[in-house]
mmCIF file of C-alpha atoms and ligand atoms in Angstrom:
data_model
loop_
_atom_site.group_PDB
_atom_site.id
_atom_site.type_symbol
_atom_site.label_atom_id
_atom_site.label_comp_id
_atom_site.label_asym_id
_atom_site.label_seq_id
_atom_site.Cartn_x
_atom_site.Cartn_y
_atom_site.Cartn_z
ATOM 1 C CA MET F 1 51.873 6.752 -2.544
ATOM 2 C CA PRO F 2 50.150 4.603 -0.124
ATOM 3 C CA THR F 3 51.371 6.066 3.566
ATOM 4 C CA LYS F 4 52.404 3.708 6.322
ATOM 5 C CA GLY F 5 49.944 1.518 8.192
ATOM 6 C CA GLU F 6 47.826 1.499 5.454
ATOM 7 C CA ARG F 7 46.626 -0.593 2.347
ATOM 8 C CA SER F 8 47.173 0.196 -1.516
ATOM 9 C CA LEU F 9 45.327 -1.575 -4.017
ATOM 10 C CA ARG F 10 46.701 -3.168 -8.119
ATOM 11 C CA VAL F 11 45.275 -4.078 -10.595
ATOM 12 C CA PHE F 12 47.308 -4.894 -14.030
ATOM 13 C CA ASP F 13 46.641 -6.846 -16.582
ATOM 14 C CA ASP F 14 48.075 -9.593 -16.732
ATOM 15 C CA LEU F 15 50.121 -11.564 -14.580
ATOM 16 C CA ASP F 16 53.000 -10.564 -16.953
ATOM 17 C CA ALA F 17 52.134 -6.264 -16.320
ATOM 18 C CA LEU F 18 51.885 -7.406 -12.357
ATOM 19 C CA LEU F 19 55.742 -9.187 -12.037
ATOM 20 C CA VAL F 20 57.312 -5.994 -14.528
ATOM 21 C CA ALA F 21 55.857 -3.679 -12.065
ATOM 22 C CA ALA F 22 56.402 -6.070 -9.016
ATOM 23 C CA ARG F 23 60.514 -5.711 -10.249
ATOM 24 C CA GLU F 24 61.183 -2.244 -10.636
ATOM 25 C CA GLU F 25 59.154 -1.979 -6.840
ATOM 26 C CA VAL F 26 61.490 -3.862 -5.736
ATOM 27 C CA VAL F 27 64.685 -2.858 -6.865
ATOM 28 C CA ALA F 28 63.829 0.723 -5.983
ATOM 29 C CA ARG F 29 63.102 -0.721 -2.572
ATOM 30 C CA ALA F 30 66.199 -2.624 -2.720
ATOM 31 C CA GLN F 31 68.040 0.771 -3.919
ATOM 32 C CA LYS F 32 66.495 2.514 -1.134
ATOM 33 C CA ALA F 33 67.112 0.151 1.106
ATOM 34 C CA LEU F 34 70.707 -0.313 0.540
ATOM 35 C CA ARG F 35 71.039 4.292 1.132
ATOM 36 C CA ALA F 36 69.836 4.524 3.768
ATOM 37 C CA ARG F 37 70.424 1.858 6.387
ATOM 38 C CA ARG F 38 73.601 0.159 3.839
ATOM 39 C CA ARG F 39 71.551 -3.197 3.325
ATOM 40 C CA PHE F 40 68.309 -5.208 2.353
ATOM 41 C CA THR F 41 66.614 -8.047 4.057
ATOM 42 C CA LEU F 42 64.817 -8.874 2.054
ATOM 43 C CA ALA F 43 61.654 -12.163 3.436
ATOM 44 C CA LEU F 44 61.196 -14.048 0.084
ATOM 45 C CA SER F 45 57.197 -16.391 -0.748
ATOM 46 C CA GLY F 46 57.335 -19.684 -2.256
ATOM 47 C CA GLY F 47 54.861 -21.608 -4.294
ATOM 48 C CA SER F 48 55.062 -20.904 -8.250
ATOM 49 C CA THR F 49 53.842 -16.351 -9.292
ATOM 50 C CA PRO F 50 57.074 -14.906 -8.096
ATOM 51 C CA LYS F 51 59.073 -17.435 -9.267
ATOM 52 C CA ARG F 52 58.964 -15.534 -13.005
ATOM 53 C CA LEU F 53 59.842 -11.939 -10.761
ATOM 54 C CA TYR F 54 63.636 -13.772 -9.343
ATOM 55 C CA GLU F 55 64.506 -14.721 -12.801
ATOM 56 C CA SER F 56 64.036 -11.433 -13.934
ATOM 57 C CA LEU F 57 65.861 -10.403 -11.131
ATOM 58 C CA ALA F 58 68.579 -12.325 -11.596
ATOM 59 C CA THR F 59 69.644 -9.134 -14.325
ATOM 60 C CA ALA F 60 68.342 -6.589 -12.106
ATOM 61 C CA GLU F 61 70.523 -2.902 -10.855
ATOM 62 C CA ILE F 62 70.660 -4.851 -7.541
ATOM 63 C CA ASP F 63 73.876 -4.332 -4.814
ATOM 64 C CA TRP F 64 73.320 -8.231 -3.912
ATOM 65 C CA ALA F 65 76.908 -8.083 -1.500
ATOM 66 C CA ARG F 66 74.733 -6.268 0.671
ATOM 67 C CA CYS F 67 71.256 -8.141 0.336
ATOM 68 C CA GLN F 68 69.758 -10.482 3.117
ATOM 69 C CA ILE F 69 67.336 -13.375 1.925
ATOM 70 C CA PHE F 70 65.416 -14.779 3.362
ATOM 71 C CA PHE F 71 61.984 -17.613 3.773
ATOM 72 C CA GLY F 72 58.195 -15.823 4.794
ATOM 73 C CA ASP F 73 58.071 -20.157 4.645
ATOM 74 C CA GLU F 74 59.164 -23.148 3.583
ATOM 75 C CA ARG F 75 57.958 -26.011 3.059
ATOM 76 C CA CYS F 76 59.963 -29.075 5.153
ATOM 77 C CA VAL F 77 61.506 -31.467 2.792
ATOM 78 C CA PRO F 78 65.412 -31.003 0.823
ATOM 79 C CA PRO F 79 66.491 -28.027 0.154
ATOM 80 C CA ASP F 80 67.391 -29.907 -3.021
ATOM 81 C CA HIS F 81 63.803 -31.813 -3.263
ATOM 82 C CA ALA F 82 61.584 -30.189 -5.608
ATOM 83 C CA ASP F 83 58.836 -28.442 -3.323
ATOM 84 C CA SER F 84 61.429 -26.453 -2.230
ATOM 85 C CA ASN F 85 61.207 -22.564 -1.807
ATOM 86 C CA TYR F 86 64.983 -22.509 -1.267
ATOM 87 C CA ARG F 87 65.554 -24.752 -4.433
ATOM 88 C CA MET F 88 63.182 -22.208 -6.491
ATOM 89 C CA ALA F 89 64.270 -19.326 -5.061
ATOM 90 C CA ARG F 90 67.536 -20.380 -5.719
ATOM 91 C CA GLU F 91 67.556 -21.931 -9.449
ATOM 92 C CA ALA F 92 65.104 -19.276 -10.328
ATOM 93 C CA LEU F 93 68.291 -15.946 -8.776
ATOM 94 C CA LEU F 94 70.205 -17.264 -6.225
ATOM 95 C CA SER F 95 72.209 -19.319 -7.524
ATOM 96 C CA LYS F 96 72.758 -16.607 -10.577
ATOM 97 C CA VAL F 97 74.006 -13.805 -8.532
ATOM 98 C CA ALA F 98 76.611 -11.974 -6.426
ATOM 99 C CA ILE F 99 75.076 -13.394 -2.933
ATOM 100 C CA PRO F 100 77.122 -14.686 -0.566
ATOM 101 C CA GLU F 101 75.698 -17.409 0.389
ATOM 102 C CA LYS F 102 76.067 -17.123 4.411
ATOM 103 C CA HIS F 103 73.083 -13.559 3.007
ATOM 104 C CA VAL F 104 71.023 -17.346 2.555
ATOM 105 C CA HIS F 105 68.715 -17.608 5.117
ATOM 106 C CA ARG F 106 67.515 -20.232 3.785
ATOM 107 C CA VAL F 107 64.924 -22.656 6.337
ATOM 108 C CA LYS F 108 66.380 -26.337 7.512
ATOM 109 C CA SER F 109 64.065 -27.271 5.887
ATOM 110 C CA GLU F 110 65.391 -31.565 6.119
ATOM 111 C CA ASP F 111 65.586 -31.148 9.885
ATOM 112 C CA ALA F 112 63.517 -34.085 10.483
ATOM 113 C CA ASP F 113 61.776 -32.039 13.540
ATOM 114 C CA PRO F 114 60.061 -29.678 11.933
ATOM 115 C CA GLU F 115 60.090 -28.359 14.707
ATOM 116 C CA ARG F 116 62.850 -27.403 15.679
ATOM 117 C CA ALA F 117 63.759 -25.943 12.130
ATOM 118 C CA ALA F 118 61.290 -23.419 13.665
ATOM 119 C CA LYS F 119 62.909 -22.704 16.183
ATOM 120 C CA ALA F 120 66.736 -22.930 14.421
ATOM 121 C CA TYR F 121 64.931 -20.419 12.465
ATOM 122 C CA GLU F 122 63.929 -17.859 15.052
ATOM 123 C CA GLN F 123 67.384 -17.982 16.429
ATOM 124 C CA GLU F 124 68.316 -16.718 12.987
ATOM 125 C CA LEU F 125 65.942 -14.593 12.578
ATOM 126 C CA GLN F 126 67.289 -13.507 16.759
ATOM 127 C CA SER F 127 70.388 -13.576 15.899
ATOM 128 C CA PHE F 128 70.564 -11.212 12.549
ATOM 129 C CA PHE F 129 68.530 -9.029 13.947
ATOM 130 C CA LYS F 130 70.310 -8.898 16.606
ATOM 131 C CA LEU F 131 67.014 -8.768 18.398
ATOM 132 C CA ARG F 132 66.066 -8.218 22.724
ATOM 133 C CA PRO F 133 62.950 -11.118 24.115
ATOM 134 C CA GLY F 134 60.614 -9.639 22.658
ATOM 135 C CA GLU F 135 61.560 -8.855 19.707
ATOM 136 C CA LEU F 136 60.882 -8.280 15.990
ATOM 137 C CA PRO F 137 62.144 -8.494 13.266
ATOM 138 C CA THR F 138 62.155 -5.496 10.478
ATOM 139 C CA PHE F 139 62.253 -5.612 6.678
ATOM 140 C CA ASP F 140 62.618 -3.855 4.549
ATOM 141 C CA LEU F 141 59.920 -5.888 2.088
ATOM 142 C CA CYS F 142 58.313 -8.608 2.704
ATOM 143 C CA LEU F 143 57.065 -10.904 -0.513
ATOM 144 C CA MET F 144 53.569 -12.721 -0.009
ATOM 145 C CA GLY F 145 51.166 -15.078 -2.473
ATOM 146 C CA MET F 146 47.477 -16.715 -1.816
ATOM 147 C CA GLY F 147 46.297 -19.524 -2.453
ATOM 148 C CA PRO F 148 43.525 -19.913 -2.979
ATOM 149 C CA ASP F 149 41.415 -19.870 0.564
ATOM 150 C CA GLY F 150 43.128 -17.241 1.276
ATOM 151 C CA HIS F 151 46.853 -18.200 3.024
ATOM 152 C CA THR F 152 50.026 -16.779 2.505
ATOM 153 C CA ALA F 153 53.028 -17.542 3.314
ATOM 154 C CA SER F 154 52.464 -21.764 5.301
ATOM 155 C CA LEU F 155 49.686 -19.588 7.873
ATOM 156 C CA PHE F 156 46.525 -21.814 6.227
ATOM 157 C CA PRO F 157 43.264 -21.802 7.552
ATOM 158 C CA GLY F 158 42.953 -23.662 11.303
ATOM 159 C CA THR F 159 46.129 -24.428 11.585
ATOM 160 C CA SER F 160 47.806 -23.153 15.143
ATOM 161 C CA ALA F 161 50.701 -20.809 13.674
ATOM 162 C CA LEU F 162 47.172 -18.148 12.640
ATOM 163 C CA ALA F 163 47.495 -17.399 16.535
ATOM 164 C CA GLU F 164 50.323 -16.591 17.295
ATOM 165 C CA GLU F 165 51.776 -13.582 18.638
ATOM 166 C CA VAL F 166 54.707 -14.225 20.320
ATOM 167 C CA ARG F 167 57.555 -16.395 18.431
ATOM 168 C CA LEU F 168 58.636 -15.452 14.995
ATOM 169 C CA ALA F 169 58.598 -19.448 13.222
ATOM 170 C CA ALA F 170 56.034 -21.185 13.707
ATOM 171 C CA ALA F 171 56.548 -24.806 12.376
ATOM 172 C CA PRO F 172 52.407 -26.461 11.397
ATOM 173 C CA TYR F 173 50.911 -29.683 10.236
ATOM 174 C CA VAL F 174 49.527 -28.574 6.796
ATOM 175 C CA GLU F 175 46.023 -31.290 7.364
ATOM 176 C CA LYS F 176 45.001 -31.154 3.358
ATOM 177 C CA LEU F 177 48.560 -31.367 2.118
ATOM 178 C CA ASN F 178 49.954 -34.219 4.922
ATOM 179 C CA ALA F 179 52.463 -32.122 5.057
ATOM 180 C CA TRP F 180 54.542 -30.132 7.782
ATOM 181 C CA ARG F 181 55.675 -26.809 7.552
ATOM 182 C CA VAL F 182 58.043 -23.743 8.600
ATOM 183 C CA THR F 183 56.324 -20.699 8.356
ATOM 184 C CA LEU F 184 56.866 -16.865 9.601
ATOM 185 C CA THR F 185 54.054 -15.472 11.945
ATOM 186 C CA ALA F 186 52.129 -12.444 11.567
ATOM 187 C CA PRO F 187 53.734 -10.535 13.432
ATOM 188 C CA VAL F 188 56.669 -11.079 12.367
ATOM 189 C CA PHE F 189 55.328 -9.755 8.597
ATOM 190 C CA ASN F 190 53.199 -7.222 10.205
ATOM 191 C CA HIS F 191 56.794 -5.453 11.165
ATOM 192 C CA ALA F 192 57.403 -5.354 7.676
ATOM 193 C CA ARG F 193 58.424 -1.667 6.584
ATOM 194 C CA CYS F 194 57.171 -3.547 3.166
ATOM 195 C CA VAL F 195 54.680 -6.317 3.144
ATOM 196 C CA LEU F 196 53.944 -6.952 -1.435
ATOM 197 C CA PHE F 197 51.692 -9.703 -1.942
ATOM 198 C CA LEU F 198 51.844 -10.791 -5.999
ATOM 199 C CA VAL F 199 48.357 -12.295 -6.690
ATOM 200 C CA GLY F 200 47.196 -14.072 -10.096
ATOM 201 C CA GLY F 201 45.077 -15.803 -11.088
ATOM 202 C CA ALA F 202 40.812 -16.378 -11.776
ATOM 203 C CA ASP F 203 40.931 -19.146 -8.281
ATOM 204 C CA LYS F 204 42.518 -16.719 -6.406
ATOM 205 C CA ALA F 205 39.114 -14.057 -7.020
ATOM 206 C CA GLU F 206 36.434 -15.936 -4.773
ATOM 207 C CA ALA F 207 39.334 -15.565 -1.502
ATOM 208 C CA LEU F 208 41.096 -11.299 -2.575
ATOM 209 C CA LYS F 209 37.627 -10.567 -2.235
ATOM 210 C CA GLY F 210 36.718 -12.415 1.292
ATOM 211 C CA VAL F 211 39.890 -10.584 2.572
ATOM 212 C CA LEU F 212 40.233 -7.780 1.156
ATOM 213 C CA GLU F 213 36.292 -6.831 1.534
ATOM 214 C CA SER F 214 34.606 -9.528 3.693
ATOM 215 C CA GLU F 215 34.023 -9.910 6.972
ATOM 216 C CA ARG F 216 34.662 -13.391 7.065
ATOM 217 C CA PRO F 217 36.989 -14.488 10.641
ATOM 218 C CA ALA F 218 41.001 -14.486 9.286
ATOM 219 C CA ASP F 219 41.262 -17.984 10.444
ATOM 220 C CA GLU F 220 38.980 -18.345 7.474
ATOM 221 C CA LEU F 221 41.054 -15.999 5.176
ATOM 222 C CA PRO F 222 44.769 -16.043 6.367
ATOM 223 C CA SER F 223 45.724 -13.376 4.515
ATOM 224 C CA LYS F 224 43.803 -11.453 6.554
ATOM 225 C CA LEU F 225 45.782 -11.068 9.548
ATOM 226 C CA ILE F 226 48.886 -10.030 7.450
ATOM 227 C CA LYS F 227 47.974 -5.724 7.938
ATOM 228 C CA PRO F 228 51.812 -4.112 8.545
ATOM 229 C CA SER F 229 51.567 -1.767 12.032
ATOM 230 C CA ALA F 230 53.384 0.453 10.769
ATOM 231 C CA GLY F 231 54.832 -0.266 7.198
ATOM 232 C CA GLU F 232 53.225 0.224 3.781
ATOM 233 C CA LEU F 233 50.535 -2.975 2.353
ATOM 234 C CA LEU F 234 50.715 -3.358 -1.443
ATOM 235 C CA TRP F 235 47.786 -5.369 -3.038
ATOM 236 C CA TRP F 236 49.165 -6.334 -6.325
ATOM 237 C CA VAL F 237 46.980 -8.182 -8.457
ATOM 238 C CA ASP F 238 45.424 -8.917 -11.812
ATOM 239 C CA LYS F 239 42.531 -8.598 -13.311
ATOM 240 C CA ALA F 240 41.154 -12.121 -13.429
ATOM 241 C CA ALA F 241 42.274 -11.931 -9.793
ATOM 242 C CA ALA F 242 39.856 -9.068 -9.197
ATOM 243 C CA LYS F 243 37.503 -9.519 -10.900
ATOM 244 C CA LEU F 244 34.793 -9.820 -7.500
ATOM 245 C CA LEU F 245 35.553 -6.527 -5.991
ATOM 246 C CA SER F 246 34.210 -3.522 -5.783
ATOM 247 C CA ALA F 247 37.151 -1.170 -5.235
ATOM 248 C CA ARG F 248 39.367 -1.598 -8.389
ATOM 249 C CA THR F 249 42.244 0.493 -7.572
HETATM 250 C C1 6PG V 1 54.467 -21.272 -0.415
HETATM 251 C C2 6PG V 1 54.129 -19.993 -0.354
HETATM 252 C C3 6PG V 1 53.011 -19.660 -0.310
HETATM 253 C C4 6PG V 1 51.928 -19.605 -1.789
HETATM 254 C C5 6PG V 1 50.491 -19.437 -1.540
HETATM 255 C C6 6PG V 1 50.746 -18.431 -3.735
HETATM 256 O O1 6PG V 1 54.911 -22.255 -0.254
HETATM 257 O O2 6PG V 1 53.487 -22.383 -0.695
HETATM 258 O O3 6PG V 1 55.385 -19.566 0.112
HETATM 259 O O4 6PG V 1 51.967 -19.715 0.179
HETATM 260 O O5 6PG V 1 52.539 -17.984 -2.304
HETATM 261 O O6 6PG V 1 50.263 -21.001 -1.949
HETATM 262 O O7 6PG V 1 51.118 -19.131 -4.477
HETATM 263 P P1 6PG V 1 50.899 -19.171 -6.179
HETATM 264 O O8 6PG V 1 51.647 -17.171 -5.665
HETATM 265 O O9 6PG V 1 52.555 -19.768 -6.839
HETATM 266 O O10 6PG V 1 49.433 -19.117 -5.960
#
């Protein structure tokens, strides 16, 4: 069991096994949070890996009425757009469970001004978590993915959001995608009780080795920025993604 502030790596035979374990972990952490604080605050990651996890959570034993859902990042598209992380989560999970609408805190990604959307999201965090100026929210669990370039959430290599140490949310323009994003910043993720990375596929192997076992700078591999100060950091990967690692557990 990893101790606080430590990183732990688990390598699964394949993505199916990883996602089954991830479902159990989310349920366990939800139940623990609900027992301790009568609420579970969860930040969802986007992309394709977590979709099947969210689908499997739709039948999990979780008291969704006491859960609060946020998004680690969002594409600056309308909430019904095919690229929307909110749409993916709504279709896979949120539309299938008894979670009150006001407990789903989506980024207002339809706003034509990404910076204004980021500021609004930051205000939503400050209001929900009742933060004093300069205070960080504490999520019970942040689910995170990693791209083949080592990005996580919408913290992409070489973008301004990487250096953000004060703001809770930022609106980087991602050159290579020719797209605006809104993302939570590294300080927010690093203040979570637990960050769980779910990484599968051989296309992630190079970046994963770089993040976990190299001295390459975080500006090149932004997932390196995610190191919870007191929370747990779990890297759950499949064998294909882990194939270049020297450490196997
Ligand atoms: C997004 C995600 C992003 C994702 C990685 C990995 O909005 O795309 O938040 O950071 O986690 O791109 O995505 P996959 O796990 O689907 O490869």
